[in-house]
Coordinates of C-alpha atoms in Angstrom, one line a residue:
X1 CA 0.0 0.0 0.0
X2 CA 1.1 3.6 -0.6
X3 CA 2.4 5.7 2.2
X4 CA -0.2 8.0 3.8
X5 CA -0.1 11.5 2.4
X6 CA 0.5 14.3 4.9
X7 CA -0.5 17.9 4.9
X8 CA 2.3 20.3 4.3
X9 CA 2.1 24.2 4.2
X10 CA 3.6 26.1 1.3
X11 CA 2.9 29.2 -0.6
X12 CA -0.9 29.4 -1.2
X13 CA -2.9 30.2 -4.3
X14 CA -4.2 33.8 -4.8
X15 CA -7.2 35.0 -2.9
X16 CA -9.8 33.9 -3.8
X17 CA -8.6 30.7 -5.5
X18 CA -9.1 30.9 -9.2
X19 CA -11.5 28.6 -11.0
X20 CA -9.6 25.9 -12.9
X21 CA -10.9 22.9 -14.8
X22 CA -13.6 21.9 -12.4
X23 CA -12.4 23.7 -9.2
X24 CA -15.0 26.2 -8.1
X25 CA -13.9 29.8 -7.5
X26 CA -16.6 30.3 -4.8
X27 CA -17.3 28.2 -1.8
X28 CA -19.6 27.6 1.1
X29 CA -21.9 29.1 2.3
X30 CA -24.0 29.5 -0.8
X31 CA -25.5 32.9 -1.6
X32 CA -28.9 31.9 0.0
X33 CA -27.4 31.7 3.5
X34 CA -29.5 34.0 5.7
X35 CA -28.9 35.3 9.2
X36 CA -30.3 32.3 10.9
X37 CA -30.1 29.2 8.7
X38 CA -27.4 27.5 6.7
X39 CA -29.0 27.3 3.3
X40 CA -28.9 24.0 1.4
X41 CA -26.7 21.5 3.2
X42 CA -24.4 19.6 0.9
X43 CA -21.4 17.5 1.7
X44 CA -18.2 19.5 2.1
X45 CA -15.0 17.8 0.9
X46 CA -12.1 19.6 2.5
X47 CA -9.2 19.8 4.9
X48 CA -10.9 22.0 7.6
X49 CA -14.6 21.2 7.0
X50 CA -16.6 23.1 9.7
X51 CA -17.0 26.7 10.9
X52 CA -18.8 28.4 13.9
X53 CA -22.2 30.0 13.2
X54 CA -23.0 33.1 15.3
X55 CA -26.8 33.8 15.5
X56 CA -26.9 37.4 16.7
X57 CA -29.0 39.1 19.4
X58 CA -32.4 37.9 18.2
X59 CA -31.7 34.2 17.9
X60 CA -29.6 32.9 20.7
X61 CA -26.8 35.5 21.5
X62 CA -24.2 32.7 21.2
X63 CA -20.5 33.5 21.4
X64 CA -17.2 31.9 22.3
X65 CA -15.1 32.8 25.4
X66 CA -11.3 32.1 25.3
X67 CA -9.9 31.5 28.7
X68 CA -7.7 33.7 30.8
X69 CA -4.7 31.4 30.1
X70 CA -5.0 32.2 26.5
X71 CA -5.5 35.9 27.2
X72 CA -2.4 36.1 29.5
X73 CA -0.3 34.3 26.9
X74 CA -1.1 36.8 24.2
X75 CA 1.8 39.4 24.2
X76 CA 1.4 43.1 23.5
X77 CA 2.8 42.5 20.0
X78 CA 0.3 40.2 18.3
X79 CA -1.8 39.4 15.2
X80 CA -5.5 38.2 15.0
X81 CA -6.4 36.3 11.8
X82 CA -9.7 34.7 10.8
X83 CA -12.1 34.0 8.0
X84 CA -15.6 35.6 8.3
X85 CA -18.8 35.4 6.3
X86 CA -21.5 38.1 6.9
X87 CA -24.8 37.8 4.9
X88 CA -26.4 41.0 3.7
X89 CA -29.9 40.1 5.1
X90 CA -28.9 40.8 8.7
X91 CA -30.5 43.9 10.1
X92 CA -29.7 43.4 13.8
X93 CA -30.1 47.1 14.7
X94 CA -26.5 47.2 15.9
X95 CA -23.9 49.7 14.9
X96 CA -21.2 47.1 15.5
X97 CA -20.7 43.4 14.7
X98 CA -17.9 42.2 17.0
X99 CA -15.3 39.7 15.7
X100 CA -12.7 39.4 18.5
X101 CA -12.3 41.6 21.5
X102 CA -10.9 41.9 25.1
X103 CA -12.9 44.0 27.5
X104 CA -13.8 44.5 31.1
X105 CA -17.1 42.8 31.6
X106 CA -17.5 44.5 35.1
X107 CA -17.3 48.0 33.6
X108 CA -20.7 49.7 33.7
X109 CA -20.4 53.4 34.6
X110 CA -18.0 55.7 32.8
X111 CA -17.4 59.5 32.8
X112 CA -20.1 61.6 31.1
X113 CA -19.5 61.8 27.4
X114 CA -16.8 59.2 27.5
X115 CA -16.7 56.1 25.3
X116 CA -16.8 53.0 27.4
X117 CA -14.3 51.3 25.1
X118 CA -11.7 53.9 26.0
X119 CA -11.2 51.7 29.1
X120 CA -11.2 48.4 27.3
X121 CA -8.3 46.7 25.7
X122 CA -8.9 46.0 22.0
X123 CA -11.6 45.1 19.5
X124 CA -11.7 43.8 15.9
X125 CA -15.2 44.5 14.5
X126 CA -17.4 45.6 11.6
X127 CA -18.4 49.2 12.4
X128 CA -20.9 51.7 11.1
X129 CA -19.9 55.2 12.1
X130 CA -23.4 56.5 11.1
X131 CA -25.0 54.6 13.9
X132 CA -27.3 52.7 11.7
X133 CA -27.4 48.9 11.5
X134 CA -24.4 47.2 9.9
X135 CA -26.5 46.3 6.8
X136 CA -25.9 49.9 5.7
X137 CA -23.3 50.8 3.0
X138 CA -21.1 52.5 5.7
X139 CA -20.0 49.3 7.4
X140 CA -16.2 49.0 7.5
X141 CA -13.6 46.8 9.2
X142 CA -12.2 48.4 12.3
X143 CA -9.5 47.7 14.9
X144 CA -9.2 49.8 18.0
X145 CA -7.2 49.8 21.3
X146 CA -8.5 51.8 24.3
X147 CA -6.7 55.0 25.2
X148 CA -8.3 55.8 28.5
X149 CA -9.2 59.4 27.6
X150 CA -12.5 61.3 27.7
X151 CA -11.9 63.4 24.6
X152 CA -12.0 62.0 21.0
X153 CA -8.3 62.6 20.6
X154 CA -7.4 60.4 23.6
X155 CA -10.2 57.9 23.8
X156 CA -8.4 55.4 21.6
X157 CA -4.7 54.9 21.1
X158 CA -5.4 53.0 17.9
X159 CA -8.6 53.5 15.8
X160 CA -7.8 52.2 12.4
X161 CA -10.5 51.6 9.8
X162 CA -10.6 50.2 6.3
X163 CA -11.3 52.9 3.7
X164 CA -14.0 50.9 1.8
X165 CA -17.2 49.0 2.6
X166 CA -16.7 45.5 4.0
X167 CA -17.7 42.7 1.4
X168 CA -20.8 40.7 2.1
X169 CA -22.2 37.3 1.1
X170 CA -18.7 35.8 0.6
X171 CA -15.9 34.6 2.7
X172 CA -13.4 37.3 3.6
X173 CA -10.0 36.8 5.3
X174 CA -9.2 39.6 7.8
X175 CA -6.3 40.3 10.1
X176 CA -5.1 43.0 12.5
X177 CA -1.4 43.2 13.6
X178 CA 0.0 45.2 16.5
X179 CA 3.6 46.3 16.7
X180 CA 5.0 47.0 20.2
X181 CA 8.3 48.4 21.6
X182 CA 10.8 46.2 23.3
X183 CA 9.1 47.2 26.6
X184 CA 5.8 45.9 25.4
X185 CA 4.1 49.2 24.6
X186 CA 1.9 49.0 21.4
X187 CA 2.8 51.9 19.0
X188 CA 1.6 50.8 15.5
X189 CA -1.2 48.7 14.0
X190 CA -2.0 47.3 10.5
X191 CA -5.3 46.1 9.1
X192 CA -5.6 43.5 6.3
X193 CA -8.5 42.3 4.1
X194 CA -7.9 39.3 1.9
X195 CA -4.2 39.6 2.3
X196 CA -4.0 43.3 1.3
X197 CA -2.9 46.0 3.7
X198 CA -5.9 48.4 3.8
X199 CA -5.0 50.7 6.7
X200 CA -2.4 51.4 9.3
X201 CA -1.9 53.9 12.1
X202 CA 0.5 55.0 14.8
X203 CA -0.4 55.2 18.5
X204 CA -2.0 58.5 19.3
X205 CA -0.1 60.9 21.5
X206 CA -1.7 61.4 25.0
X207 CA -3.6 58.1 24.9
X208 CA -3.0 55.7 27.8
X209 CA -2.5 52.0 27.1
X210 CA -5.1 49.6 28.7
X211 CA -3.7 46.3 29.8
X212 CA -6.5 43.7 30.5
X213 CA -4.6 40.5 30.2
X214 CA -6.5 39.0 33.1
X215 CA -9.8 39.3 31.3
X216 CA -11.0 36.8 28.8
X217 CA -11.1 37.2 25.0
X218 CA -14.5 37.0 23.4
X219 CA -15.3 35.9 19.8
X220 CA -18.6 37.1 18.4
X221 CA -19.5 39.2 21.4
X222 CA -18.5 42.6 22.9
X223 CA -19.6 44.6 25.9
X224 CA -19.0 48.3 26.2
X225 CA -20.4 49.5 29.5
X226 CA -24.1 48.8 29.4
X227 CA -24.2 48.0 25.7
X228 CA -23.8 44.4 24.4
X229 CA -23.1 43.5 20.7
X230 CA -23.4 40.1 19.0
X231 CA -22.1 38.9 15.7
X232 CA -24.4 37.5 13.0
X233 CA -22.3 35.5 10.6
X234 CA -19.9 32.6 10.3
X235 CA -16.2 32.5 11.5
X236 CA -13.6 29.9 10.6
X237 CA -9.9 29.2 11.4
X238 CA -9.2 31.9 14.1
X239 CA -5.5 32.3 14.7
X240 CA -3.8 34.3 17.5
X241 CA -0.1 35.0 16.9
X242 CA 2.3 36.4 19.4
X243 CA 4.1 38.4 16.8
X244 CA 3.0 41.2 14.3
X245 CA 2.7 39.6 10.9
X246 CA 3.4 41.4 7.6
X247 CA 1.4 41.2 4.4
X248 CA 3.6 38.5 3.1
X249 CA 3.3 36.5 6.3
X250 CA -0.5 36.7 6.1
X251 CA -0.8 35.8 2.5
X252 CA 1.7 32.9 2.8
X253 CA -0.6 30.9 5.2
X254 CA -4.1 32.2 4.6
X255 CA -5.1 29.1 2.6
X256 CA -3.0 26.6 4.5
X257 CA -4.3 24.3 7.2
X258 CA -1.7 24.8 10.0
X259 CA -0.2 22.0 12.0
X260 CA -0.3 23.9 15.3
X261 CA 3.4 24.0 15.9
X262 CA 4.2 27.1 13.7
X263 CA 6.6 29.6 15.3
X264 CA 4.8 32.4 17.0
X265 CA 1.4 30.8 17.1
X266 CA -0.3 31.2 20.4
X267 CA -3.7 29.7 19.7
X268 CA -5.5 28.1 16.7
X269 CA -9.2 27.4 16.5
X270 CA -10.4 25.4 13.5
X271 CA -14.0 24.9 14.7
X272 CA -14.0 21.4 13.3
X273 CA -15.7 19.6 16.2
X274 CA -19.4 20.2 15.4
X275 CA -21.6 20.3 18.5
X276 CA -18.7 20.6 20.9
X277 CA -19.1 23.0 23.9
X278 CA -15.3 23.1 24.2
X279 CA -13.6 24.9 21.4
X280 CA -10.3 23.2 21.1
X281 CA -7.1 25.1 20.4
X282 CA -5.1 23.0 18.0
X283 CA -1.7 23.9 19.4
X284 CA 0.8 21.1 19.6
X285 CA 1.5 21.1 23.3
X286 CA 4.2 18.7 24.6
X287 CA 2.6 18.4 28.1
X288 CA -0.8 17.7 26.7
X289 CA 0.6 15.0 24.3
X290 CA 2.5 13.4 27.2
X291 CA -0.7 13.3 29.3
X292 CA -2.7 11.9 26.3
X293 CA -5.0 15.0 26.4
X294 CA -7.0 16.1 23.4
X295 CA -7.5 19.7 24.4
X296 CA -4.9 22.3 23.5
X297 CA -3.5 24.6 26.1
X298 CA -5.8 27.6 25.3
X299 CA -9.1 26.0 24.6
X300 CA -12.3 28.1 24.7
X301 CA -16.0 27.3 25.3
X302 CA -19.5 28.2 24.1
X303 CA -22.7 27.5 25.9
X304 CA -24.7 27.5 22.7
X305 CA -22.5 26.1 19.9
X306 CA -23.8 26.2 16.3
X307 CA -21.7 24.9 13.4
X308 CA -22.0 25.0 9.7
X309 CA -19.7 24.1 6.8
X310 CA -16.4 25.8 6.5
X311 CA -14.5 28.6 4.7
X312 CA -12.3 28.8 1.6
X313 CA -9.6 27.2 3.7
X314 CA -11.4 24.0 2.9
X315 CA -10.9 24.5 -0.8
X316 CA -7.3 23.2 -0.9
X317 CA -5.4 20.8 1.2
X318 CA -1.8 20.0 0.5
X319 CA 0.1 16.7 0.1
X320 CA 3.7 16.1 -0.8
X321 CA 4.9 13.3 -3.1
X322 CA 8.2 12.1 -4.3
X323 CA 8.4 12.4 -8.1
X324 CA 7.9 9.0 -9.8
X325 CA 6.5 7.2 -6.8
X326 CA 3.0 6.5 -5.7
X327 CA 1.4 8.4 -2.8
X328 CA -1.7 7.1 -1.0
X329 CA -4.3 9.9 -1.0
X330 CA -7.6 9.8 0.9
X331 CA -10.6 11.6 -0.4
X332 CA -12.7 13.1 2.4
X333 CA -16.0 14.8 3.0
X334 CA -18.2 15.8 5.9
X335 CA -21.9 16.6 6.2
X336 CA -24.2 18.4 8.6
X337 CA -26.7 15.7 7.8
X338 CA -25.7 12.6 9.8
X339 CA -23.7 10.6 7.3
X340 CA -21.2 7.8 8.1
X341 CA -17.7 8.6 6.7
X342 CA -16.9 4.9 6.5
X343 CA -16.3 4.7 2.7
X344 CA -20.0 4.0 2.1
X345 CA -21.5 7.3 3.3
X346 CA -20.2 9.4 0.3
X347 CA -19.7 8.9 -3.4
X348 CA -16.9 10.9 -5.1
X349 CA -16.1 12.1 -8.6
X350 CA -13.0 13.6 -10.1
X351 CA -13.7 17.0 -11.6
X352 CA -10.3 18.0 -12.9
X353 CA -7.0 16.2 -13.5
X354 CA -3.5 17.2 -12.5
X355 CA -1.3 18.3 -15.4
X356 CA 2.0 16.6 -14.1
X357 CA 0.7 13.6 -12.2
X358 CA -1.6 10.6 -12.7
X359 CA -4.4 9.2 -10.5
X360 CA -4.8 5.4 -10.1
X361 CA -7.1 3.0 -8.3
X362 CA -4.7 1.0 -6.2
X363 CA -6.9 -2.1 -6.7
X364 CA -6.9 -1.8 -10.5
X365 CA -4.7 -4.6 -11.8
X366 CA -4.5 -2.8 -15.2
X367 CA -3.1 0.4 -13.6
X368 CA -5.3 2.5 -15.9
X369 CA -4.9 6.3 -15.0
X370 CA -7.8 8.6 -14.9
X371 CA -8.4 10.5 -18.2
X372 CA -10.7 13.2 -19.4
X373 CA -13.5 10.7 -20.2
X374 CA -13.5 9.6 -16.6
X375 CA -14.4 13.1 -15.2
X376 CA -17.7 14.4 -14.0
X377 CA -20.9 12.8 -12.8
X378 CA -21.1 10.3 -15.6
X379 CA -17.4 9.4 -15.3
X380 CA -15.5 6.8 -13.5
X381 CA -16.1 6.6 -9.7
X382 CA -12.9 6.9 -7.7
X383 CA -12.4 4.8 -4.5
X384 CA -12.0 6.7 -1.2
X385 CA -8.2 6.0 -1.4
X386 CA -6.3 6.8 -4.6
X387 CA -2.7 6.5 -5.6
X388 CA -1.2 9.6 -7.1
X389 CA 2.1 9.6 -9.0
X390 CA 4.0 12.7 -10.0
X391 CA 5.7 12.5 -13.3
X392 CA 9.3 11.4 -12.9
X393 CA 10.6 14.5 -14.8
X394 CA 8.5 17.1 -12.9
X395 CA 9.0 18.9 -9.6
X396 CA 6.7 21.7 -8.4
X397 CA 3.0 22.3 -7.6
X398 CA 0.1 20.6 -9.3
X399 CA -3.7 20.4 -8.6
X400 CA -6.6 18.1 -9.1
X401 CA -10.2 18.6 -7.9
X402 CA -13.0 16.3 -6.7
X403 CA -16.6 16.6 -5.4
X404 CA -18.8 14.5 -3.2
X405 CA -22.4 13.5 -2.7
X406 CA -24.3 11.4 -0.3
X407 CA -24.4 7.7 -1.3
X408 CA -28.1 7.4 -0.9
X409 CA -28.8 10.3 -3.4
X410 CA -28.4 10.4 -7.1
X411 CA -27.7 14.2 -7.6
X412 CA -26.8 17.2 -5.4
X413 CA -23.0 17.1 -5.8
X414 CA -21.0 19.4 -3.6
X415 CA -18.7 22.1 -4.9
X416 CA -15.2 20.9 -5.9
X417 CA -12.4 20.8 -3.4
X418 CA -8.8 21.0 -4.6
X419 CA -5.8 18.9 -3.7
X420 CA -2.5 20.7 -4.2
X421 CA 0.3 18.3 -4.8
X422 CA 3.9 19.3 -4.2
X423 CA 6.1 17.0 -6.3
X424 CA 9.6 16.9 -4.9
X425 CA 12.7 15.0 -6.1
X426 CA 13.8 12.1 -4.0
X427 CA 16.8 12.8 -1.7
X428 CA 20.1 11.1 -2.5
X429 CA 21.6 9.3 0.4
X430 CA 24.0 11.4 2.4
X431 CA 26.3 10.6 5.3
X432 CA 26.9 12.7 8.4
X433 CA 30.0 11.1 10.1
X434 CA 28.6 12.0 13.5
X435 CA 25.6 9.8 12.9
X436 CA 27.3 6.4 12.6
X437 CA 29.9 4.4 14.6
X438 CA 33.5 5.2 13.9
X439 CA 36.7 5.4 15.9
X440 CA 35.8 9.0 16.7
X441 CA 32.2 8.2 17.6
X442 CA 32.4 4.7 19.2
X443 CA 29.2 5.2 21.2
X444 CA 27.0 5.9 18.2
X445 CA 24.0 3.5 18.0
X446 CA 24.2 3.3 14.2
X447 CA 26.5 0.6 12.9
X448 CA 26.0 1.6 9.3
X449 CA 26.0 4.9 7.5
X450 CA 22.9 7.0 8.3
X451 CA 20.2 4.2 8.5
X452 CA 17.3 6.8 8.5
X453 CA 18.5 8.0 5.1
X454 CA 19.2 4.6 3.5
X455 CA 17.2 4.2 0.3
X456 CA 14.2 1.9 0.5
X457 CA 13.6 -1.0 -1.9
X458 CA 12.4 1.5 -4.5
X459 CA 15.7 3.5 -4.3
X460 CA 14.0 6.4 -2.7
X461 CA 15.8 8.1 0.2
X462 CA 14.0 10.4 2.6
X463 CA 10.7 10.4 0.8
X464 CA 8.3 9.9 3.7
X465 CA 5.3 9.6 1.3
X466 CA 7.0 7.2 -1.1
X467 CA 5.9 3.6 -1.4
X468 CA 7.4 0.3 -2.4
X469 CA 4.7 -0.5 -4.9
X470 CA 7.0 1.2 -7.4
X471 CA 7.6 -2.1 -9.2
X472 CA 3.9 -1.7 -10.3
X473 CA 4.7 1.8 -11.6
X474 CA 7.9 1.2 -13.4
X475 CA 8.0 4.5 -15.3
X476 CA 6.0 7.7 -15.0
X477 CA 6.3 9.9 -18.0
X478 CA 3.1 9.5 -20.1
X479 CA 5.0 8.0 -23.0
X480 CA 6.8 5.5 -20.8
X481 CA 3.6 4.5 -19.0
X482 CA 1.8 3.9 -22.3
X483 CA 4.7 1.8 -23.3
X484 CA 4.5 -0.2 -20.0
X485 CA 0.7 -0.7 -20.5
X486 CA 1.3 -1.9 -24.1
X487 CA 3.9 -4.3 -22.8
X488 CA 1.5 -5.7 -20.3
X489 CA -1.1 -6.1 -23.0
X490 CA 1.4 -7.8 -25.3
X491 CA 2.4 -10.2 -22.5
X492 CA -1.2 -11.1 -21.8
X493 CA -1.6 -11.8 -25.6
X494 CA 1.5 -14.0 -25.6
X495 CA 0.1 -16.0 -22.7
X496 CA -3.1 -16.6 -24.6
X497 CA -1.1 -17.8 -27.7
X498 CA 1.0 -20.0 -25.6
X499 CA -2.1 -21.5 -24.0
X500 CA -3.6 -22.3 -27.5
X501 CA -0.3 -23.9 -28.6
X502 CA -0.1 -26.0 -25.5
X503 CA -3.7 -27.2 -26.1
X504 CA -2.7 -28.1 -29.7
X505 CA 0.3 -30.0 -28.5
X506 CA -1.8 -31.9 -26.0
X507 CA -4.2 -32.7 -28.8
X508 CA -1.4 -34.0 -31.1
X509 CA 0.0 -36.1 -28.3
X510 CA -3.4 -37.7 -27.9
X511 CA -3.5 -38.2 -31.7
X512 CA -0.1 -39.9 -31.6
X513 CA -1.3 -42.3 -29.0
X514 CA -4.5 -43.0 -30.9
X515 CA -5.1 -44.7 -34.3
X516 CA -4.2 -41.5 -36.2
X517 CA -1.6 -42.1 -38.9
X518 CA 1.8 -41.9 -37.2
X519 CA 3.4 -39.9 -40.0
X520 CA 0.8 -37.1 -39.7
X521 CA 1.1 -36.8 -35.9
X522 CA 4.9 -36.8 -36.1
X523 CA 4.9 -34.1 -38.8
X524 CA 2.5 -31.8 -36.8
X525 CA 4.5 -32.2 -33.6
X526 CA 7.8 -31.4 -35.5
X527 CA 6.2 -28.2 -37.0
X528 CA 5.0 -27.0 -33.6
X529 CA 8.3 -27.9 -31.9
X530 CA 10.2 -25.9 -34.6
X531 CA 7.8 -22.9 -34.2
X532 CA 8.2 -22.9 -30.4
X533 CA 12.0 -23.0 -30.7
X534 CA 12.4 -26.5 -29.3

């Protein structure tokens, strides 16, 4: 069997991902998502399949609270990143739709004329300066940090706003980054939409910095004195970084499913556990792993969790394969309708082919790759596990797409998800003298040269996703593969011919032992023997 393909971050596609040969440019939710329902529920084939649905003040007031441990771990230089989807049809009569904020929940009374948020820490939100509901055309993305002052000049140290209206009815990637001095005093902030820097601002002179690291961080909820605000929309893949991230940093990982051990990452919330009250932080934590715990170190919670299907992050997941060798790739889908993901719950179809790789059914003895005639709803049905082989003469990025439907339905295919394949050359064996036993290193546990890098039976060294079924895939350029398939066909034909000849020989032997004229039997046997080369 092929080695299991692993996710690997790399430079992403542009935002939003372009349509390409069966890959959809748009993604869930569909345009008919309203404030309070999820639209038509179709399977979602992707790498991070779910998202958190915030219902707003009229239908539940649900939100997420991130614990004090997470709040105290977030330094004064930080970045907030998330995907957000806000439908147009949401008139909540709120001037603000909060995304992520840290505030003093005990604060009620403030000085006359003062803004209560002047005494809070920070907020990332959709804001309407006109005071009307956020469905108005004046809604913009805003990030602020309290300044502790009564006047407009000192109420906020940072109050940076996007210059244009926030997009609705589609997924949008947003980020806010704060730069601080060596002593931890914030002095600069940057605001990003879909990977573009849209606004930036210095700390205002005279404003006092508010430090509320002992208060929790809220997602989808904000309280400013007596006023409370609730988000209506969907949020996915919330990331809290302990460093200010540049535009290149944001773009580089916007479409990548993170592992959880990336440098500078404080908390990561994928929202991929539908129904869970505990919102797990997918940070790789050594202590949690040692204790066999599933929860990350900075998990949050929600008393009224609602989940729907996920963001454009689900469009592409990434695998790495060694050029010329088979990689085992699992097609995946999830569904809000209870559907077993046991290989029988979903049916898949390939909607586009890679340009520099081939797809095979590992159980197909003929090793016939997918072709254009196998695509689409009327094409060949792939198994849940495929073998993918990068062409031997190609290294780089390639993509194919697939869709899913429920096995008990005959239509209603999902949108297409993409699989980005990074084809890499195999690593030649190398030797580090410190790794194996010599007179200079007599205590080394390795008797031979670098056992972890010794080539496997296929001659591949260091290719974690390689597989030793390479004898079945002897060559991988298209011309060579066609040649191999023809050779197999020719061999099968020769076997049939040999079978016919053997049958004829047996018949002639029987004739020789019967009453047939001996001269005729001997002449036929001699002819067959001469034709078969003795």
